[in-house]
Coordinates of C-alpha atoms and ligand atoms in Angstrom, one line a residue:
M290 CA 0.0 0.0 0.0
L291 CA 1.3 3.4 -0.9
T292 CA 1.6 6.0 1.8
K293 CA -0.3 9.3 1.3
K294 CA 3.0 11.1 0.4
V295 CA 4.1 8.6 -2.2
E296 CA 0.6 8.5 -3.7
E297 CA 0.5 12.3 -3.9
I298 CA 3.9 12.6 -5.5
C299 CA 3.0 9.9 -8.0
N300 CA -0.2 11.7 -8.9
R301 CA 1.9 14.9 -9.4
Q302 CA 4.0 12.9 -11.8
I303 CA 0.9 11.7 -13.7
E304 CA 0.1 15.3 -14.4
R305 CA 3.7 16.0 -15.5
E306 CA 3.9 13.0 -17.8
G307 CA 0.5 13.9 -19.3
F308 CA 1.6 17.5 -19.8
S309 CA 4.8 16.3 -21.4
S310 CA 2.7 14.2 -23.9
N311 CA 0.6 17.2 -24.8
L312 CA 3.6 19.5 -25.0
Y313 CA 5.3 17.2 -27.6
L314 CA 1.9 16.8 -29.4
A315 CA 1.6 20.6 -29.7
M316 CA 5.2 20.8 -30.9
A317 CA 4.6 18.0 -33.4
S318 CA 1.5 19.7 -34.8
W319 CA 3.4 23.0 -35.2
A320 CA 6.4 21.3 -36.9
E321 CA 4.0 19.5 -39.2
T322 CA 2.4 22.8 -40.3
K323 CA 5.9 24.1 -41.1
G324 CA 6.6 21.2 -43.5
M325 CA 8.9 19.3 -41.2
A326 CA 7.3 15.9 -41.4
G327 CA 10.3 14.1 -40.0
I328 CA 10.7 16.3 -36.9
A329 CA 6.9 16.1 -36.4
A330 CA 7.1 12.2 -36.6
W331 CA 9.8 12.3 -33.9
L332 CA 7.7 14.5 -31.7
Y333 CA 4.5 12.5 -32.2
A334 CA 6.4 9.4 -31.2
Q335 CA 7.8 11.2 -28.2
S336 CA 4.3 12.3 -27.3
D337 CA 3.1 8.7 -27.4
E338 CA 6.0 7.6 -25.2
E339 CA 5.1 10.2 -22.6
R340 CA 1.5 9.1 -22.6
G341 CA 2.8 5.6 -22.0
H342 CA 4.7 7.0 -19.0
M343 CA 1.6 8.6 -17.6
L344 CA -0.3 5.3 -18.0
K345 CA 2.5 3.4 -16.2
F346 CA 2.1 5.8 -13.2
I347 CA -1.7 5.5 -13.3
K348 CA -1.6 1.7 -13.2
Y349 CA 1.2 1.6 -10.6
V350 CA -0.7 3.9 -8.2
N351 CA -3.9 1.8 -8.5
E352 CA -2.1 -1.5 -8.2
R353 CA -0.5 -0.4 -5.0
G354 CA -3.8 0.5 -3.3
G355 CA -3.8 4.2 -4.2
S356 CA -6.2 6.2 -6.4
A357 CA -4.7 7.6 -9.6
V358 CA -6.1 11.0 -10.5
V359 CA -6.4 12.1 -14.2
P360 CA -5.9 15.8 -14.0
E361 CA -6.6 18.9 -16.1
F362 CA -3.6 19.8 -18.2
K363 CA -2.2 23.3 -18.8
K364 CA -2.4 24.3 -22.5
P365 CA 1.0 24.0 -24.1
P366 CA 2.3 26.8 -26.4
V367 CA 0.9 26.8 -29.9
K368 CA 3.8 28.5 -31.7
Y369 CA 7.6 28.0 -31.5
K370 CA 10.4 30.3 -32.6
G371 CA 12.3 27.7 -34.6
I372 CA 13.7 24.2 -34.5
P373 CA 16.8 24.9 -32.4
E374 CA 14.7 26.7 -29.8
L375 CA 12.1 23.9 -29.8
F376 CA 14.7 21.2 -29.1
A377 CA 16.3 23.4 -26.4
E378 CA 12.9 23.6 -24.8
V379 CA 12.5 19.8 -25.0
L380 CA 15.9 19.3 -23.3
K381 CA 14.9 21.9 -20.6
H382 CA 11.6 20.1 -20.0
E383 CA 13.3 16.7 -19.9
K384 CA 15.7 18.0 -17.2
F385 CA 12.7 19.3 -15.2
I386 CA 11.2 15.8 -15.5
T387 CA 14.4 14.1 -14.4
A388 CA 14.5 16.3 -11.3
S389 CA 10.8 15.5 -10.7
I390 CA 11.5 11.7 -11.0
S391 CA 14.3 12.1 -8.5
E392 CA 11.9 13.7 -6.1
V393 CA 9.6 10.7 -6.4
L394 CA 12.6 8.4 -5.6
E395 CA 13.5 10.6 -2.7
A396 CA 10.0 10.5 -1.3
A397 CA 9.9 6.7 -1.6
I398 CA 13.2 6.4 0.2
A399 CA 12.0 8.8 3.0
E400 CA 8.8 6.7 3.4
K401 CA 10.8 3.5 3.4
D402 CA 8.8 2.3 0.3
H403 CA 11.4 0.0 -1.2
A404 CA 9.0 -1.2 -3.9
T405 CA 8.4 2.3 -5.3
A406 CA 12.1 3.1 -4.9
N407 CA 12.8 0.0 -7.0
W408 CA 10.0 0.5 -9.5
I409 CA 11.0 4.1 -10.3
Q410 CA 14.4 3.0 -11.4
W411 CA 13.0 2.3 -14.9
F412 CA 12.2 6.1 -15.1
V413 CA 15.6 7.1 -13.8
K414 CA 17.2 5.1 -16.6
E415 CA 14.7 6.3 -19.2
Q416 CA 15.4 10.0 -18.3
V417 CA 19.1 9.4 -18.9
E418 CA 18.3 8.0 -22.4
E419 CA 15.9 10.8 -23.2
E420 CA 18.3 13.6 -22.2
V421 CA 21.1 11.9 -24.2
S422 CA 18.9 11.6 -27.3
V423 CA 17.7 15.2 -27.2
Q424 CA 21.3 16.4 -26.6
L425 CA 22.3 14.4 -29.7
I426 CA 19.8 16.3 -31.8
L427 CA 20.9 19.6 -30.4
D428 CA 24.5 18.7 -31.2
K429 CA 23.5 17.8 -34.8
I430 CA 21.7 21.2 -35.1
S431 CA 24.8 23.1 -33.9
L432 CA 27.1 21.0 -36.2
A433 CA 24.9 21.5 -39.3
G434 CA 23.6 25.0 -38.5
E435 CA 20.2 26.4 -39.4
H436 CA 20.6 25.3 -43.0
G437 CA 21.1 21.7 -41.9
I438 CA 17.5 21.5 -40.6
Y439 CA 16.4 20.0 -43.9
F440 CA 18.8 17.0 -43.3
L441 CA 17.8 16.8 -39.7
D442 CA 14.2 16.6 -40.7
R443 CA 15.0 13.9 -43.2
D444 CA 17.1 11.8 -40.9
I445 CA 15.8 12.4 -37.4
M446 CA 13.9 9.2 -37.0
F447 CA 17.2 7.2 -37.4
L448 CA 18.3 8.9 -34.2
R449 CA 15.6 7.2 -32.2
G450 CA 17.3 4.5 -30.3
K451 CA 14.1 2.4 -30.0
Ligands
OFO147 FE1 10.7 12.0 -20.6 O1 9.3 12.2 -19.4 FE2 8.4 10.7 -19.2 O2 9.5 10.1 -17.8

């Protein structure tokens, strides 16, 4: 059975994973309207992954005797300045999520909830992979410059490790 504190912080994470999914969905839609089908495909896939993360939390909270809450989500931005800025924003957001996952782990340890501390390790690893993959995209952008965006759009799906 989850303690109240762990249940609450997992519910906070449900909201954050759901918001991440909507944020990447909004970014995907924007990129699609700018003719960047490859970058849009990457973002749509990322959005699906984040929804999967939200579902993982929902199921875990319910399985452990808590009650998962499906919250309202803040509306993500509709417009983005450009592709380099968009991916910088993705990396910033992923770093925020990494810190948030660490807080779930810290709460589990403080509550002596070894099961949750163990379960959350999947997310700890996932965040390392996500930060690495977004950093890789940013590195390619700075290597290729603004004019290389065409090639990034063409090849970005090959950069997805999974
Ligand atoms: Fe990359 O955010 Fe989910 O965990």
